[in-house]
């Protein structure tokens, strides 16, 4: 079996868990109605399930390769990516006046999840281009917009993001790539960039690199960085790819997973570039884009979790070992309590992570006109990124375990999900960085956005007591414990907060999960499959928040008490 | 840098944490004294660090291959394995009258950990042979013992274990391999076996397969299974390898990790075999061996955890990103609170897992003459296997995270530890099976062995209050919570226990970790690096036991309430 897009689950979450109707009602999305969204999800689901998912294994077995300086992509990727572009999915977030679909981010988030679940390696290509279009829409000159955006949307050209350098990873401000003014309005870009996702391919007419570099008068650190559009082929007078630019792919990385996604080392040797945004304001431009990109990475975790869960379920139903403890003749290992526990855990956390991501999408959509929702979206982004990607990997590893010895054999495909998902906790800001963002920048409002979420949870839980008293009480108590934990975090110095950032973020997500599972149960009157899954989650997984919050509040003292020498002993 | 065997940590644990002096004092180990053990650990440490560790990366890059029916092993493995045998390490557990070193299992456990940490793939070869020697010592006829054991110890011949078949994994009793009596005292073995570790090689003169098969009059299930010695070459009258036996390697598996270890599909086509033990008692023979084998796998997790921790520490000290929050000029990312937290977690759990494994070794050594210790050893085995291997993988994954983007690049080597460690939670009985063994068979004594451990912890914690009141209290309370949890488990039906088996096992290990860390702290008077690590563990990691035990007590109700259809939704 291969992955089937869980379209009905998105629909359920949009209808019952997150306030998506408010998005449809908002002025920003006049052209979009509920029926259109349903049709869109179904259409994207077909593409993901029928066209993209069958390529996933092949991309792992036949990775992208560098041949004579050009990246040769995995079998079938070019054709499938052609269909992605033809379907309008590359431009689904772009403004209609630029030729895009102008969809809400919430819907795009569901679509991105499907693409990632079907084939993470392949899905990164349109995701990168999506991000580039967004950056150009916000910051590029009209000339650049008119020239690049239509071709990026049509798939004729593709886009990349060039931030990282060997000495500048989490610390982007340490970058050394140089930009010189050519005097004709263009710039000459020189330096090496690493970890460039889909830095080249063998099917698009051009590859458009957005590159961070420092001008001679750029101050050290992040404030002296500018952003440039540096295409592989310089557009000629008609806007067609002309002369080859002075840039090349030096090598491809040999990675743990996402083998079908070419991760390039790029070298720029006086390559011609055009400024995007103002000089020295490159980081601001990047940040615009990084919000959506982080949500996009978050749902990569959800997508892989979904795919891994489907695969493990199918295996556990088919694989017979010993007698069923439930006395079902010929039943698979799914009847063994420990196996079913693992599968329920996988299903419960896939739902949690998905609901968080879509809630984040809704807040960002509403945030276009509502500052309170904007703050909520900003608060949820690091959670959606870090929790969902951690869950993607954890669920995939449980999937390996469900498969037993077969899980360790690559042909089975369970291990590929774990290998592929592993990068998502690292790139687009490691999950440690995300957690520091949450307890640092995202608590600068004194916790207002976070407390507003807790108020909402407690209000809902109080109302839910009439239907599901025990579950509602557990969720209410968890929200209250989280409130105390957040107050305690706010009283700490920044570095003490950082020491507890990772457990705090996970605790917040655990409590959100309690809320969304409770909502799901209440939506079916407290009886039915979602209520049973909610009971499992609230009984078994929600309690994790207590120890996490106790840890989050400890500060950095006992950590720094351990010197590097202590740890090396 | 490559792995350095942590010899001083074994010595510390033997001297201060586990009751190894009792092993030295026992009649069973008259020939072994403390100085000899120290010399042995140092000697093994040199072999592991200097000879074996440098081969680890090469084994991953140049996996074992099947060429013309023979397994070609990874570069340097043959020579290094020659040195392992020359050093006497294959025979370290064998009785002196059979040419072995007759070492305590505790010491062998430390040595096995070093070998695994240095190169897991390579270490599996002598480990398999160790297990075979043990099975032969206990169950084989004198003729087989005299012929095989000396050659296995010398490394001239190597050994394998053949249990698993495509339809018989966790359910060994389902096996279909047949044995027919040839009428001359030998048997004809026919069938297919899978997942045979080191099923062949290109350096030993013979490969000796211990094969489980069913005689025509063997009843279905585990009670109708017999054990046979089936060598690749039939020994001639002088005991030298003669005629080729009718068995072959059909293929090698393509695995997530341990690429240097050839995992074979074996086919037996009327191959000549000799009975080991009595007819139909093959499972009993296997069980003798599986206890030690499980401890051997447990320390594979510890070894990889140690190696991953060393690598991550070195990287975090060297890698500079941003300013040190401690104001140390040019300090690496180890100064960031979240990174140091991860490293401390890795170090703390590596110690926990190692102490549990060595405590298990001591109990099994003392158990040769003391039934109470034997029961303790049996109780600790599934914990030592499952917890330590889970930790091996978790620590290796944290190591990847510490490396950031570089962790995802295979050349770095951090990902290899995670890939290699992943099998250890699966083979030799999945960790789910281990947990079921703990709450099932190992609680058949009404929990006596487990409660005795808790008594010991509480007694120690009470005495420790004078020195470290808060830490001692936390450990005492944890032991008491575990006692209540265990009592609750005992009151459950077997399948309800199975539903909580995995969280119960982990909770037990967490509390053991609290005990061993507290002991370490007290051994230095409550001040020093081990006390600081104990504080970190007791503050941050020990509290996990509460939620785990709450979960363990829930029974299977909410799990089985979720039907397969519920989970597929």
PDB file of C-alpha atoms in Angstrom, chain A residues 8-9 57 61 165-172 174 194-195 253-258 263 306 309 313 317 319-323 325-326 328 334-338 340-341 343-344 347 390 393 396-398 400-401 404-411 415 419-423 425-426 430-433 436 495 498-503 528-529 532-533 535-536 539-541 543-544 547 550-552 554-569, chain B residues 8-9 57 61 165-172 174 194-195 253-258 263 306 309 313 317 319-323 325-326 328 334-338 340-341 343-344 347 390 393 397-398 400-401 404-411 415 419-423 425-426 430-433 436 495 498-503 528-530 532-533 535-536 539-541 543-544 547 550-552 554-569:
ATOM      1  CA  UNK A   8     -11.571  13.802   5.735  1.00  0.00           C
ATOM      2  CA  UNK A   9      -9.418  14.562   8.767  1.00  0.00           C
ATOM      3  CA  UNK A  57      10.499   4.871  -2.494  1.00  0.00           C
ATOM      4  CA  UNK A  61      16.663   4.298  -3.856  1.00  0.00           C
ATOM      5  CA  UNK A 165      27.350  28.802   5.264  1.00  0.00           C
ATOM      6  CA  UNK A 166      29.907  26.447   6.786  1.00  0.00           C
ATOM      7  CA  UNK A 167      30.512  28.867   9.679  1.00  0.00           C
ATOM      8  CA  UNK A 168      27.003  30.325   9.803  1.00  0.00           C
ATOM      9  CA  UNK A 169      24.174  27.985  10.682  1.00  0.00           C
ATOM     10  CA  UNK A 170      22.003  28.939  13.638  1.00  0.00           C
ATOM     11  CA  UNK A 171      24.109  32.109  13.761  1.00  0.00           C
ATOM     12  CA  UNK A 172      23.132  33.505  10.343  1.00  0.00           C
ATOM     13  CA  UNK A 174      28.172  35.219  10.924  1.00  0.00           C
ATOM     14  CA  UNK A 194      25.681  25.026   2.027  1.00  0.00           C
ATOM     15  CA  UNK A 195      22.555  22.941   2.668  1.00  0.00           C
ATOM     16  CA  UNK A 253      25.421  16.115   0.401  1.00  0.00           C
ATOM     17  CA  UNK A 254      25.145  12.443   1.298  1.00  0.00           C
ATOM     18  CA  UNK A 255      22.356  12.547   3.832  1.00  0.00           C
ATOM     19  CA  UNK A 256      20.547  10.292   6.287  1.00  0.00           C
ATOM     20  CA  UNK A 257      17.294  10.777   4.397  1.00  0.00           C
ATOM     21  CA  UNK A 258      15.336  12.817   1.854  1.00  0.00           C
ATOM     22  CA  UNK A 263      21.032  19.296  -1.007  1.00  0.00           C
ATOM     23  CA  UNK A 306       0.389  10.175   8.840  1.00  0.00           C
ATOM     24  CA  UNK A 309       0.849   5.480  10.819  1.00  0.00           C
ATOM     25  CA  UNK A 313      -1.569  -0.021  10.725  1.00  0.00           C
ATOM     26  CA  UNK A 317      -3.473  -5.887  10.634  1.00  0.00           C
ATOM     27  CA  UNK A 319       1.029  -9.698  10.257  1.00  0.00           C
ATOM     28  CA  UNK A 320      -0.035 -12.678  12.357  1.00  0.00           C
ATOM     29  CA  UNK A 321       2.174 -13.721  15.306  1.00  0.00           C
ATOM     30  CA  UNK A 322       0.673 -15.867  18.030  1.00  0.00           C
ATOM     31  CA  UNK A 323      -2.964 -15.954  19.019  1.00  0.00           C
ATOM     32  CA  UNK A 325      -5.683 -11.977  22.956  1.00  0.00           C
ATOM     33  CA  UNK A 326      -9.129 -10.907  21.804  1.00  0.00           C
ATOM     34  CA  UNK A 328     -10.190 -13.051  16.805  1.00  0.00           C
ATOM     35  CA  UNK A 334      -2.760  -5.220  16.135  1.00  0.00           C
ATOM     36  CA  UNK A 335      -4.636  -7.317  18.724  1.00  0.00           C
ATOM     37  CA  UNK A 336      -1.635  -7.387  21.056  1.00  0.00           C
ATOM     38  CA  UNK A 337      -2.148  -4.660  23.649  1.00  0.00           C
ATOM     39  CA  UNK A 338       1.345  -3.197  23.302  1.00  0.00           C
ATOM     40  CA  UNK A 340      -2.310  -1.395  19.621  1.00  0.00           C
ATOM     41  CA  UNK A 341      -0.990   1.027  22.238  1.00  0.00           C
ATOM     42  CA  UNK A 343      -0.675   2.530  16.966  1.00  0.00           C
ATOM     43  CA  UNK A 344      -3.076   4.549  19.118  1.00  0.00           C
ATOM     44  CA  UNK A 347      -2.739   8.178  15.599  1.00  0.00           C
ATOM     45  CA  UNK A 390       9.518  15.931  16.756  1.00  0.00           C
ATOM     46  CA  UNK A 393      10.154  11.485  13.857  1.00  0.00           C
ATOM     47  CA  UNK A 396       7.959   7.177  12.361  1.00  0.00           C
ATOM     48  CA  UNK A 397      10.230   5.441  14.888  1.00  0.00           C
ATOM     49  CA  UNK A 398       7.204   3.824  16.522  1.00  0.00           C
ATOM     50  CA  UNK A 400       9.620   0.972  12.704  1.00  0.00           C
ATOM     51  CA  UNK A 401       9.031  -0.715  16.073  1.00  0.00           C
ATOM     52  CA  UNK A 404       9.731  -5.458  14.257  1.00  0.00           C
ATOM     53  CA  UNK A 405      12.672  -6.900  12.338  1.00  0.00           C
ATOM     54  CA  UNK A 406      11.054  -5.980   9.031  1.00  0.00           C
ATOM     55  CA  UNK A 407      11.157  -2.341  10.133  1.00  0.00           C
ATOM     56  CA  UNK A 408      14.938  -2.421  10.046  1.00  0.00           C
ATOM     57  CA  UNK A 409      14.992  -3.670   6.453  1.00  0.00           C
ATOM     58  CA  UNK A 410      15.052  -0.764   4.034  1.00  0.00           C
ATOM     59  CA  UNK A 411      12.784  -2.438   1.476  1.00  0.00           C
ATOM     60  CA  UNK A 415      12.782   3.192   8.190  1.00  0.00           C
ATOM     61  CA  UNK A 419      15.252   8.897   8.131  1.00  0.00           C
ATOM     62  CA  UNK A 420      13.329  11.444   6.081  1.00  0.00           C
ATOM     63  CA  UNK A 421      11.531  12.983   9.062  1.00  0.00           C
ATOM     64  CA  UNK A 422      14.751  13.404  11.023  1.00  0.00           C
ATOM     65  CA  UNK A 423      15.828  16.538   9.140  1.00  0.00           C
ATOM     66  CA  UNK A 425      13.694  18.868  13.617  1.00  0.00           C
ATOM     67  CA  UNK A 426      16.903  20.460  12.398  1.00  0.00           C
ATOM     68  CA  UNK A 430      16.596  23.657  14.983  1.00  0.00           C
ATOM     69  CA  UNK A 431      13.862  22.760  17.421  1.00  0.00           C
ATOM     70  CA  UNK A 432      16.055  24.144  20.200  1.00  0.00           C
ATOM     71  CA  UNK A 433      16.088  27.493  18.386  1.00  0.00           C
ATOM     72  CA  UNK A 436      14.153  29.691  22.453  1.00  0.00           C
ATOM     73  CA  UNK A 495      19.128  32.300  29.813  1.00  0.00           C
ATOM     74  CA  UNK A 498      16.396  29.054  27.471  1.00  0.00           C
ATOM     75  CA  UNK A 499      17.447  26.159  29.704  1.00  0.00           C
ATOM     76  CA  UNK A 500      13.790  25.156  29.999  1.00  0.00           C
ATOM     77  CA  UNK A 501      12.703  26.139  26.518  1.00  0.00           C
ATOM     78  CA  UNK A 502      12.473  22.689  24.963  1.00  0.00           C
ATOM     79  CA  UNK A 503      10.428  21.072  27.764  1.00  0.00           C
ATOM     80  CA  UNK A 528     -17.474   7.588  19.072  1.00  0.00           C
ATOM     81  CA  UNK A 529     -14.004   6.926  17.672  1.00  0.00           C
ATOM     82  CA  UNK A 532     -12.115   7.011  22.379  1.00  0.00           C
ATOM     83  CA  UNK A 533      -8.935   8.453  20.921  1.00  0.00           C
ATOM     84  CA  UNK A 535      -9.661   9.260  26.210  1.00  0.00           C
ATOM     85  CA  UNK A 536      -6.443   7.503  25.228  1.00  0.00           C
ATOM     86  CA  UNK A 539      -5.208   9.421  30.022  1.00  0.00           C
ATOM     87  CA  UNK A 540      -1.829   8.483  28.675  1.00  0.00           C
ATOM     88  CA  UNK A 541      -0.157  11.305  26.817  1.00  0.00           C
ATOM     89  CA  UNK A 543       0.108  13.774  31.810  1.00  0.00           C
ATOM     90  CA  UNK A 544       3.587  14.181  30.313  1.00  0.00           C
ATOM     91  CA  UNK A 547       7.214  16.623  34.487  1.00  0.00           C
ATOM     92  CA  UNK A 550       8.612  21.082  36.437  1.00  0.00           C
ATOM     93  CA  UNK A 551      11.757  20.793  34.362  1.00  0.00           C
ATOM     94  CA  UNK A 552      11.104  23.985  32.404  1.00  0.00           C
ATOM     95  CA  UNK A 554      14.374  24.857  36.921  1.00  0.00           C
ATOM     96  CA  UNK A 555      16.486  27.467  35.212  1.00  0.00           C
ATOM     97  CA  UNK A 556      20.019  26.913  33.971  1.00  0.00           C
ATOM     98  CA  UNK A 557      21.764  26.493  37.333  1.00  0.00           C
ATOM     99  CA  UNK A 558      22.094  22.727  37.480  1.00  0.00           C
ATOM    100  CA  UNK A 559      22.960  22.599  33.785  1.00  0.00           C
ATOM    101  CA  UNK A 560      25.790  25.116  33.963  1.00  0.00           C
ATOM    102  CA  UNK A 561      26.998  23.513  37.188  1.00  0.00           C
ATOM    103  CA  UNK A 562      28.130  20.710  34.889  1.00  0.00           C
ATOM    104  CA  UNK A 563      31.306  21.924  33.221  1.00  0.00           C
ATOM    105  CA  UNK A 564      32.456  20.571  29.873  1.00  0.00           C
ATOM    106  CA  UNK A 565      35.115  18.635  31.801  1.00  0.00           C
ATOM    107  CA  UNK A 566      32.445  17.103  34.062  1.00  0.00           C
ATOM    108  CA  UNK A 567      30.615  15.830  30.997  1.00  0.00           C
ATOM    109  CA  UNK A 568      33.720  14.456  29.332  1.00  0.00           C
ATOM    110  CA  UNK A 569      34.612  12.324  32.330  1.00  0.00           C
TER     111      UNK A 569
ATOM    112  CA  UNK B   8      37.502   4.493  34.351  1.00  0.00           C
ATOM    113  CA  UNK B   9      33.699   4.603  34.410  1.00  0.00           C
ATOM    114  CA  UNK B  57      32.940   4.236   9.578  1.00  0.00           C
ATOM    115  CA  UNK B  61      30.506   2.822   3.877  1.00  0.00           C
ATOM    116  CA  UNK B 165      11.790 -17.494   9.878  1.00  0.00           C
ATOM    117  CA  UNK B 166       9.610 -15.310   7.658  1.00  0.00           C
ATOM    118  CA  UNK B 167       6.475 -16.426   9.536  1.00  0.00           C
ATOM    119  CA  UNK B 168       8.110 -16.914  12.919  1.00  0.00           C
ATOM    120  CA  UNK B 169       9.582 -13.854  14.581  1.00  0.00           C
ATOM    121  CA  UNK B 170       8.334 -13.008  18.070  1.00  0.00           C
ATOM    122  CA  UNK B 171       6.331 -16.232  17.777  1.00  0.00           C
ATOM    123  CA  UNK B 172       9.267 -18.651  17.508  1.00  0.00           C
ATOM    124  CA  UNK B 174       5.470 -21.031  14.528  1.00  0.00           C
ATOM    125  CA  UNK B 194      16.119 -15.096   8.110  1.00  0.00           C
ATOM    126  CA  UNK B 195      17.902 -12.303  10.006  1.00  0.00           C
ATOM    127  CA  UNK B 253      19.470  -7.802   3.901  1.00  0.00           C
ATOM    128  CA  UNK B 254      19.734  -4.118   3.028  1.00  0.00           C
ATOM    129  CA  UNK B 255      19.374  -2.568   6.455  1.00  0.00           C
ATOM    130  CA  UNK B 256      18.997   0.827   8.103  1.00  0.00           C
ATOM    131  CA  UNK B 257      22.268   0.339   9.943  1.00  0.00           C
ATOM    132  CA  UNK B 258      24.973  -2.099  11.104  1.00  0.00           C
ATOM    133  CA  UNK B 263      22.453 -10.260   7.978  1.00  0.00           C
ATOM    134  CA  UNK B 306      28.870   6.381  24.990  1.00  0.00           C
ATOM    135  CA  UNK B 309      28.063  11.252  23.639  1.00  0.00           C
ATOM    136  CA  UNK B 313      30.745  16.607  23.227  1.00  0.00           C
ATOM    137  CA  UNK B 317      33.209  22.177  22.257  1.00  0.00           C
ATOM    138  CA  UNK B 319      31.686  24.417  17.013  1.00  0.00           C
ATOM    139  CA  UNK B 320      31.317  28.149  17.607  1.00  0.00           C
ATOM    140  CA  UNK B 321      27.939  29.786  16.860  1.00  0.00           C
ATOM    141  CA  UNK B 322      27.139  33.113  18.430  1.00  0.00           C
ATOM    142  CA  UNK B 323      28.537  34.410  21.692  1.00  0.00           C
ATOM    143  CA  UNK B 325      26.206  33.125  27.302  1.00  0.00           C
ATOM    144  CA  UNK B 326      28.911  32.441  29.882  1.00  0.00           C
ATOM    145  CA  UNK B 328      33.887  32.515  27.469  1.00  0.00           C
ATOM    146  CA  UNK B 334      28.344  23.698  24.578  1.00  0.00           C
ATOM    147  CA  UNK B 335      27.880  27.013  26.400  1.00  0.00           C
ATOM    148  CA  UNK B 336      24.309  27.374  25.126  1.00  0.00           C
ATOM    149  CA  UNK B 337      22.003  26.140  27.852  1.00  0.00           C
ATOM    150  CA  UNK B 338      19.916  23.946  25.577  1.00  0.00           C
ATOM    151  CA  UNK B 340      24.547  21.641  27.436  1.00  0.00           C
ATOM    152  CA  UNK B 341      21.203  20.273  28.625  1.00  0.00           C
ATOM    153  CA  UNK B 343      24.795  16.724  26.513  1.00  0.00           C
ATOM    154  CA  UNK B 344      24.089  16.341  30.231  1.00  0.00           C
ATOM    155  CA  UNK B 347      25.862  11.604  29.806  1.00  0.00           C
ATOM    156  CA  UNK B 390      16.080   2.552  23.965  1.00  0.00           C
ATOM    157  CA  UNK B 393      18.937   5.156  20.283  1.00  0.00           C
ATOM    158  CA  UNK B 397      19.398  10.904  18.223  1.00  0.00           C
ATOM    159  CA  UNK B 398      20.252  13.674  20.697  1.00  0.00           C
ATOM    160  CA  UNK B 400      22.421  14.103  15.832  1.00  0.00           C
ATOM    161  CA  UNK B 401      20.515  17.109  17.190  1.00  0.00           C
ATOM    162  CA  UNK B 404      22.544  20.394  13.839  1.00  0.00           C
ATOM    163  CA  UNK B 405      22.627  20.240  10.048  1.00  0.00           C
ATOM    164  CA  UNK B 406      25.961  18.420  10.142  1.00  0.00           C
ATOM    165  CA  UNK B 407      24.252  15.633  12.073  1.00  0.00           C
ATOM    166  CA  UNK B 408      22.124  14.857   9.043  1.00  0.00           C
ATOM    167  CA  UNK B 409      25.160  14.487   6.789  1.00  0.00           C
ATOM    168  CA  UNK B 410      26.389  10.899   6.795  1.00  0.00           C
ATOM    169  CA  UNK B 411      30.072  11.831   6.666  1.00  0.00           C
ATOM    170  CA  UNK B 415      23.616   9.591  12.147  1.00  0.00           C
ATOM    171  CA  UNK B 419      20.974   3.980  12.540  1.00  0.00           C
ATOM    172  CA  UNK B 420      23.147   1.300  14.113  1.00  0.00           C
ATOM    173  CA  UNK B 421      21.540   1.555  17.556  1.00  0.00           C
ATOM    174  CA  UNK B 422      18.035   1.283  16.145  1.00  0.00           C
ATOM    175  CA  UNK B 423      18.196  -2.495  15.682  1.00  0.00           C
ATOM    176  CA  UNK B 425      15.438  -2.253  20.420  1.00  0.00           C
ATOM    177  CA  UNK B 426      14.162  -4.865  17.995  1.00  0.00           C
ATOM    178  CA  UNK B 430      11.642  -6.562  20.773  1.00  0.00           C
ATOM    179  CA  UNK B 431      11.532  -4.171  23.694  1.00  0.00           C
ATOM    180  CA  UNK B 432       7.778  -4.747  23.857  1.00  0.00           C
ATOM    181  CA  UNK B 433       8.441  -8.454  24.359  1.00  0.00           C
ATOM    182  CA  UNK B 436       5.919  -8.303  28.688  1.00  0.00           C
ATOM    183  CA  UNK B 495      -3.305  -8.693  29.361  1.00  0.00           C
ATOM    184  CA  UNK B 498       0.833  -6.163  29.043  1.00  0.00           C
ATOM    185  CA  UNK B 499      -0.891  -2.915  28.092  1.00  0.00           C
ATOM    186  CA  UNK B 500       1.241  -1.108  30.671  1.00  0.00           C
ATOM    187  CA  UNK B 501       4.381  -3.175  30.285  1.00  0.00           C
ATOM    188  CA  UNK B 502       6.478  -0.707  28.310  1.00  0.00           C
ATOM    189  CA  UNK B 503       5.842   2.326  30.562  1.00  0.00           C
ATOM    190  CA  UNK B 528      31.914  16.754  42.676  1.00  0.00           C
ATOM    191  CA  UNK B 529      31.123  16.028  39.045  1.00  0.00           C
ATOM    192  CA  UNK B 530      29.116  12.883  39.752  1.00  0.00           C
ATOM    193  CA  UNK B 532      26.309  17.487  39.828  1.00  0.00           C
ATOM    194  CA  UNK B 533      25.271  14.901  37.255  1.00  0.00           C
ATOM    195  CA  UNK B 535      21.396  16.513  40.636  1.00  0.00           C
ATOM    196  CA  UNK B 536      20.660  16.973  36.953  1.00  0.00           C
ATOM    197  CA  UNK B 539      15.781  16.984  39.050  1.00  0.00           C
ATOM    198  CA  UNK B 540      15.050  16.513  35.393  1.00  0.00           C
ATOM    199  CA  UNK B 541      14.905  12.880  34.360  1.00  0.00           C
ATOM    200  CA  UNK B 543      10.325  12.698  37.531  1.00  0.00           C
ATOM    201  CA  UNK B 544       9.359  10.964  34.284  1.00  0.00           C
ATOM    202  CA  UNK B 547       3.447   9.725  34.421  1.00  0.00           C
ATOM    203  CA  UNK B 550       0.141   6.274  36.085  1.00  0.00           C
ATOM    204  CA  UNK B 551      -0.033   4.998  32.531  1.00  0.00           C
ATOM    205  CA  UNK B 552       1.178   1.505  33.431  1.00  0.00           C
ATOM    206  CA  UNK B 554      -4.451   1.872  33.378  1.00  0.00           C
ATOM    207  CA  UNK B 555      -4.924  -1.614  31.984  1.00  0.00           C
ATOM    208  CA  UNK B 556      -5.910  -2.400  28.425  1.00  0.00           C
ATOM    209  CA  UNK B 557      -9.456  -1.024  28.472  1.00  0.00           C
ATOM    210  CA  UNK B 558      -8.942   2.310  26.735  1.00  0.00           C
ATOM    211  CA  UNK B 559      -6.553   0.715  24.258  1.00  0.00           C
ATOM    212  CA  UNK B 560      -8.900  -2.057  23.145  1.00  0.00           C
ATOM    213  CA  UNK B 561     -11.774   0.421  23.085  1.00  0.00           C
ATOM    214  CA  UNK B 562     -10.036   1.726  19.960  1.00  0.00           C
ATOM    215  CA  UNK B 563     -10.858  -0.721  17.195  1.00  0.00           C
ATOM    216  CA  UNK B 564      -8.630  -1.158  14.152  1.00  0.00           C
ATOM    217  CA  UNK B 565     -11.275   0.780  12.199  1.00  0.00           C
ATOM    218  CA  UNK B 566     -11.124   3.642  14.725  1.00  0.00           C
ATOM    219  CA  UNK B 567      -7.398   3.904  14.184  1.00  0.00           C
ATOM    220  CA  UNK B 568      -7.608   3.766  10.415  1.00  0.00           C
ATOM    221  CA  UNK B 569     -10.027   6.680  10.266  1.00  0.00           C
TER     222      UNK B 569
END
